[in-house]
Amino acid sequence: MTRHPRSTRPESGAAPAFHATSAGRPAGPRELLIRDGADREIGRIEFRLCRACGRGHVVSVTVAPSWQGQGLAREALHRILPNDLALTWTTSRQTAQGRAFFAAVTEETGIDFPAGQPGCVHLREPG
């Protein structure tokens, strides 16, 4: 079940902060939360990585409506891309907005993010 961030209005001078959670096991679920200056959740990326198979899967990307269009999802995605390993990525089913987002990120990074099932058995295991 995907939890959606609360819709909060951007506060003047309140820079968003990014907070990563770690997986309980190597290919387990992970999150990168985006919080506003008042420590309210305004976005998140849920993802999984399997370094053994060289695969990554983006489960969901959400940003509160009042915070959209500021590059937060793009920055969050860049933060989850490992610097030390080139992974082959997939994403969950994409909305029209999601397809536009991933197309822009693909153009920027050179990394393709096709919608589809995770590419390895480890990422398909329940969290």
Backbone as a ProteinNet text record, in pm:
[ID]
protein_1_A
[PRIMARY]
MTRHPRSTRPESGAAPAFHATSAGRPAGPRELLIRDGADREIGRIEFRLCRACGRGHVVSVTVAPSWQGQGLAREALHRILPNDLALTWTTSRQTAQGRAFFAAVTEETGIDFPAGQPGCVHLREPG
[TERTIARY]
83.9	0	89	62.9	140.7	75.5	152.3	104	140	47.9	74	109.5	208.1	246.9	134.5	133.3	35.2	61.6	-42.1	-28.5	-7.9	110.9	141.9	192	173.4	219.9	367.2	444.8	585	596.3	687.2	711.2	831.5	823.1	931.6	1058.7	1167.8	1296.9	1314.4	1216.7	1225.5	1273.1	1401.7	1457.3	1420.5	1371.2	1341	1466.5	1448.6	1557.6	1523.3	1625.2	1608.6	1659.9	1579.7	1614.1	1596.2	1703.8	1698	1670.4	1595.3	1578.3	1656	1701.2	1777	1687.8	1728.3	1652.6	1687.7	1591.5	1615.1	1699.4	1703	1786.2	1838.7	1938.7	2007.6	1918.9	1814.7	1730.2	1594	1586.7	1460.3	1416.3	1292.3	1237.8	1316.3	1329	1394.7	1308.5	1331.2	1260.7	1357.7	1330.3	1396.2	1282.1	1273.5	1167.8	1213.5	1119.9	1146.8	1062.3	1126.7	1057.6	1079	976.4	987.7	1058.5	1072.7	1142.5	1078.6	949.1	878	876.9	959.6	974.2	847.9	765.1	648.4	688	636.9	665.4	593.6	671.8	614.1	638	712.7	737	815.2	822.1	900.3	923.5	1033.1	1057.6	1072.8	995	1008.3	1078.5	1181.2	1261.6	1327.5	1386.1	1462.4	1587.2	1694.3	1820.7	1868.3	1921.3	1988.2	2126.7	2223.4	2360	2414	2369.6	2416.6	2378	2258.4	2209.9	2226.5	2266.9	2284.6	2152.7	2049.3	1915.8	1863.4	1779.8	1709.1	1565.8	1474.4	1333.3	1272	1213.7	1142.7	997.6	952.4	816.1	719.2	754.5	667	744.1	694.5	747.6	627.4	626.1	517.6	573.3	511.3	543	409.8	393.5	269.8	244.3	118.8	87.8	146.5	141.9	192.1	344.6	413.4	560.1	605.9	514	551.9	606.6	688.6	744	867.6	922.4	1041	1165	1153.4	1268.4	1296.5	1203.6	1228.5	1233.6	1142.1	1143.8	1270.4	1308.8	1431.4	1553.2	1562.6	1675.5	1675.3	1557.5	1547.2	1592.1	1549.9	1590.3	1742	1801.6	1947.2	2015.4	1955.6	2014.3	2009.9	1913.7	1908.4	1994.7	2038.4	2123.1	2262.1	2306	2438.4	2549	2649	2764.1	2861.1	2858.6	2959.4	2918.2	2797	2750.3	2647.7	2667.3	2568.4	2461.2	2340.3	2230.1	2138.7	2067.8	1960.7	1833.1	1757.1	1640.5	1509.4	1406.7	1267.8	1185.2	1063	970.5	837.7	756.6	621.3	542.2	418.6	334.7	337.7	348.4	365.7	240.5	206.4	100.5	157.8	72.8	121.9	225.9	199.6	295.2	424.9	412.8	530	612.5	546.1	618.8	697.6	637.5	707.4	826.5	806.4	914	1031	1001.7	1109.6	1175	1099.9	1160.6	1260.4	1224.7	1315.8	1439.6	1420.2	1534.4	1623.4	1563.3	1641.5	1727.1	1668.9	1744.7	1860.1	1835.2	1936.6	2049	2014.3	2113	2166.8	2091.6	2129.8	2088.5	2015.2	1968.7	1822.9	1789	1651.4	1574.3	1449.1	1361.7	1231.6	1236.1	1113.3	1018.4	888.9	789.1	788.3	777.5	772	808.4	811	845.8	993.1	1026.7	1169	1245.4	1367.1	1444.5	1515.3	1498.2	1562.7	1469.9	1491.4	1406.2	1414.1	1529	1545	1452.9	1432.3	1347.1	1198.2	1166.2	1025.5	980.2	1075	1041.1	971.1	875.6	807.4	905.8	873.2	957.8	966.1
-116.7	0	123.7	215.1	337.7	444.9	503.2	616.5	741.3	833.6	957.5	1066.5	1148	1254.3	1355.3	1414.8	1519.7	1637.1	1701.2	1819.6	1939.8	1991	2108	2217.6	2339.5	2451	2476.4	2505.3	2539	2661.4	2652.7	2764.8	2842.7	2970.3	3056.9	3024.8	3001	2976.5	2837.9	2750.8	2617.1	2520.3	2489.6	2398.8	2254.8	2179.2	2038.1	1958.6	1854.2	1765.9	1624.6	1545.9	1409.4	1312.7	1209.9	1112.9	972.5	894.1	757.9	657.3	553.3	439.8	323.6	235	121.1	-2.2	-95.9	-220.2	-316.3	-398.1	-499.8	-615.1	-631.4	-733.4	-675.8	-737.8	-675.4	-620.9	-693.4	-644.3	-598.4	-568.8	-529.1	-388.9	-355.1	-223.9	-111.5	-1.5	118.5	239	347	471.7	588.1	690.7	819.2	917.8	969.3	1062.8	1205.2	1289.5	1431.6	1502.7	1584.5	1655	1805.1	1880.1	2025.7	2078	2208.3	2270	2244.5	2207.9	2175.5	2024.4	1949.3	1804.6	1727.8	1786.2	1716.1	1646.5	1525	1451.5	1518.3	1552.3	1614.9	1530.9	1420.8	1333.4	1211.1	1117.1	995.2	920.5	846.5	747.7	614.3	516	380	300.6	225.3	154.2	32.1	-50	-167.1	-175.9	-225.1	-245.7	-387.8	-450.9	-580.1	-565.5	-545.2	-528.1	-658.3	-773.7	-902.9	-920.8	-876.2	-891.1	-763.6	-654.4	-528.7	-467.7	-479.8	-431.6	-334	-241.4	-149.6	-138.2	-112.4	-99.6	13.8	112.1	221.8	178	166.9	123.1	239.9	355	471.7	600	707.7	842.3	931.5	998.1	1089.4	1219.1	1329	1461.4	1532.7	1595.5	1668.4	1770.3	1785.5	1875.3	2016.1	2073.4	2210.6	2219.7	2106.4	2105	2057.7	2016.8	1967	2079	2041	2137	2209.1	2162.7	2226.1	2138.3	2025.1	1936.8	1843.2	1830.2	1745	1596.5	1549.8	1408.7	1378.6	1469.3	1452.8	1443.3	1534	1530.9	1403.3	1362.2	1239.2	1118.9	1112.8	1001.9	999.8	1115.6	1121.8	1070.4	1097.3	1054.5	902.7	833.5	687.9	614.2	682.9	616.8	596	471.1	446.6	501.6	559.5	610.7	499.6	390.8	286	170.6	171.9	56.6	99.9	57.1	84.7	-23.4	16.3	-77.7	-68.2	-176	-176.3	-153.8	-50.9	-9.8	-45	-64.1	-72.2	13.1	40.4	111.2	37.4	70.3	15.6	81.8	44.7	103.5	256	325.2	469.6	541.5	651	740.3	825.1	903.3	993.5	1090	1141.1	1230.9	1155.8	1031	949.4	920.7	891.2	866.9	990.2	1107.7	1232.1	1253.7	1227	1242.8	1149.9	1020.2	925	949.6	997.6	1032.2	1146.7	1245.8	1358.3	1313	1225.6	1175.7	1088.2	1008.8	925.8	1013.1	1119.5	1210.4	1275.2	1309.7	1375.8	1282.1	1157.3	1065.9	962.8	936.6	828.8	691.9	688.4	563.2	545.4	429.5	401.9	350.4	391.4	349.5	294.2	179.1	125.5	72.6	82.7	24.5	-125.6	-199.1	-344.1	-410.3	-540.3	-617.8	-601.3	-609.6	-605.1	-713.6	-683.1	-773.1	-887.5	-902.8	-1017.4	-1076	-1201.6	-1273.3	-1210.8	-1155.4	-1095.9	-976	-898.9	-780.3	-815.1	-934.6	-977.1	-1036.9	-1066.9	-1126.7	-1022.1	-1065.3	-969	-903.2	-780.7	-702.1	-760.3
0	0	0	-88.6	-97.3	-12.6	77.1	154.6	78.6	69.6	-2.3	96.6	62.8	154	171.8	290.1	315.5	223.6	181.8	98.3	188.5	190.3	271.3	180.9	221.1	140.3	168	65.2	86.8	176.7	271.2	360.2	310.5	317.2	272.9	351.1	279.8	342.8	402.4	390.3	446.9	340	340.9	241	275.1	177.3	201.8	235.9	314.7	353.4	308.4	279.1	229.9	335.9	366.8	469.8	414.2	410.9	357.1	468.1	433.6	523.4	463.3	547	495.6	490.1	409.7	392.7	504.8	541.9	643.4	590.3	461.4	397.2	266.7	206.5	92.4	-18.9	-60.8	-169.8	-117.9	10	71.1	33.2	69.6	37.8	105.3	35	86	52.5	125	98.2	110.9	35.7	54.6	77.7	200.1	236.4	212.7	173.8	157.1	262.1	344.7	452.3	438.5	476.7	470.7	596.2	606.6	718.3	853.5	854.9	978.8	1003.6	929.8	941.6	901.7	814.1	761.1	631.9	614	490.7	374.5	271.2	152	26.7	40.7	-72.9	-31.9	-125.8	-101.1	-231.3	-233.1	-337.6	-266.9	-310.8	-260	-369.2	-330.3	-429.1	-367.8	-455	-412.7	-498.8	-440.3	-511.5	-488.6	-591.3	-576.7	-639	-555.6	-605.3	-665.5	-612.9	-664.5	-811.4	-847.4	-985	-1067	-1002.6	-1074.5	-1120.2	-1035.2	-1071.2	-966.7	-1014.1	-926.6	-975.2	-882.1	-918	-837.6	-906.1	-841.1	-826.8	-702.2	-674.3	-688.6	-631.1	-642.8	-615	-672.9	-651.6	-623.1	-508.9	-476.9	-419.8	-457.7	-403.6	-383.6	-267.8	-239.3	-349.8	-391.1	-502.7	-489.9	-371.7	-356.1	-366.2	-365.7	-377.5	-515.8	-601.2	-732.6	-820.1	-917.6	-1011.5	-959.9	-848.4	-789.9	-800.1	-869.6	-888.4	-772.8	-678.5	-561.9	-597.9	-681.9	-721.9	-801.3	-888.8	-967.4	-875.4	-779.8	-686.8	-603.6	-558.1	-479.8	-562.3	-688	-773.6	-791.4	-812.9	-824.3	-697	-583.5	-456.3	-436.4	-500.1	-482.7	-584.8	-688.9	-788.9	-729.6	-716.6	-658.6	-748.8	-688.1	-762.8	-800.8	-726.1	-741.8	-832.2	-884	-959.1	-1062.6	-1184.5	-1289.2	-1280	-1246.8	-1234.8	-1356	-1383.8	-1481.2	-1401.7	-1438.9	-1361.9	-1430.7	-1349.9	-1394.6	-1298.4	-1337.6	-1249.2	-1249.4	-1151.4	-1150.5	-1263.4	-1277.9	-1382.1	-1370.8	-1481.2	-1479.7	-1529.3	-1461.9	-1508.3	-1621.4	-1686	-1791.1	-1733.1	-1613.7	-1548.5	-1516	-1472.6	-1442.4	-1567.2	-1678.1	-1803.1	-1845.3	-1831.7	-1866.6	-1773	-1644.2	-1546.5	-1578.5	-1598.6	-1624.8	-1760.5	-1858.5	-1987.9	-1970.1	-1890.3	-1865.5	-1788.8	-1689.6	-1612.2	-1699.6	-1788.3	-1880.2	-1970.3	-2022.9	-2108.8	-2032.2	-1908.5	-1825.3	-1782.9	-1746	-1688.6	-1787	-1894.7	-1984.8	-1932.4	-1821.1	-1761.6	-1798.3	-1855.1	-1893.9	-1772.3	-1758.5	-1648.9	-1706.7	-1774.4	-1833	-1725.2	-1753.1	-1663.2	-1683.9	-1576.3	-1586.8	-1455.6	-1458.5	-1339.9	-1306.1	-1176	-1139.1	-1213.3	-1252.1	-1335	-1265.9	-1135.5	-1069.8	-963.9	-932.2	-837.1	-698.8	-659.4	-525.8	-505.4	-611.2	-600.5	-601.3	-645	-648.7	-515.8	-428.4	-297.5	-212.6	-129.6	-41.6	54.7	93	183.1	317.6
[MASK]
+++++++++++++++++++++++++++++++++++++++++++++++++++++++++++++++++++++++++++++++++++++++++++++++++++++++++++++++++++++++++++++++

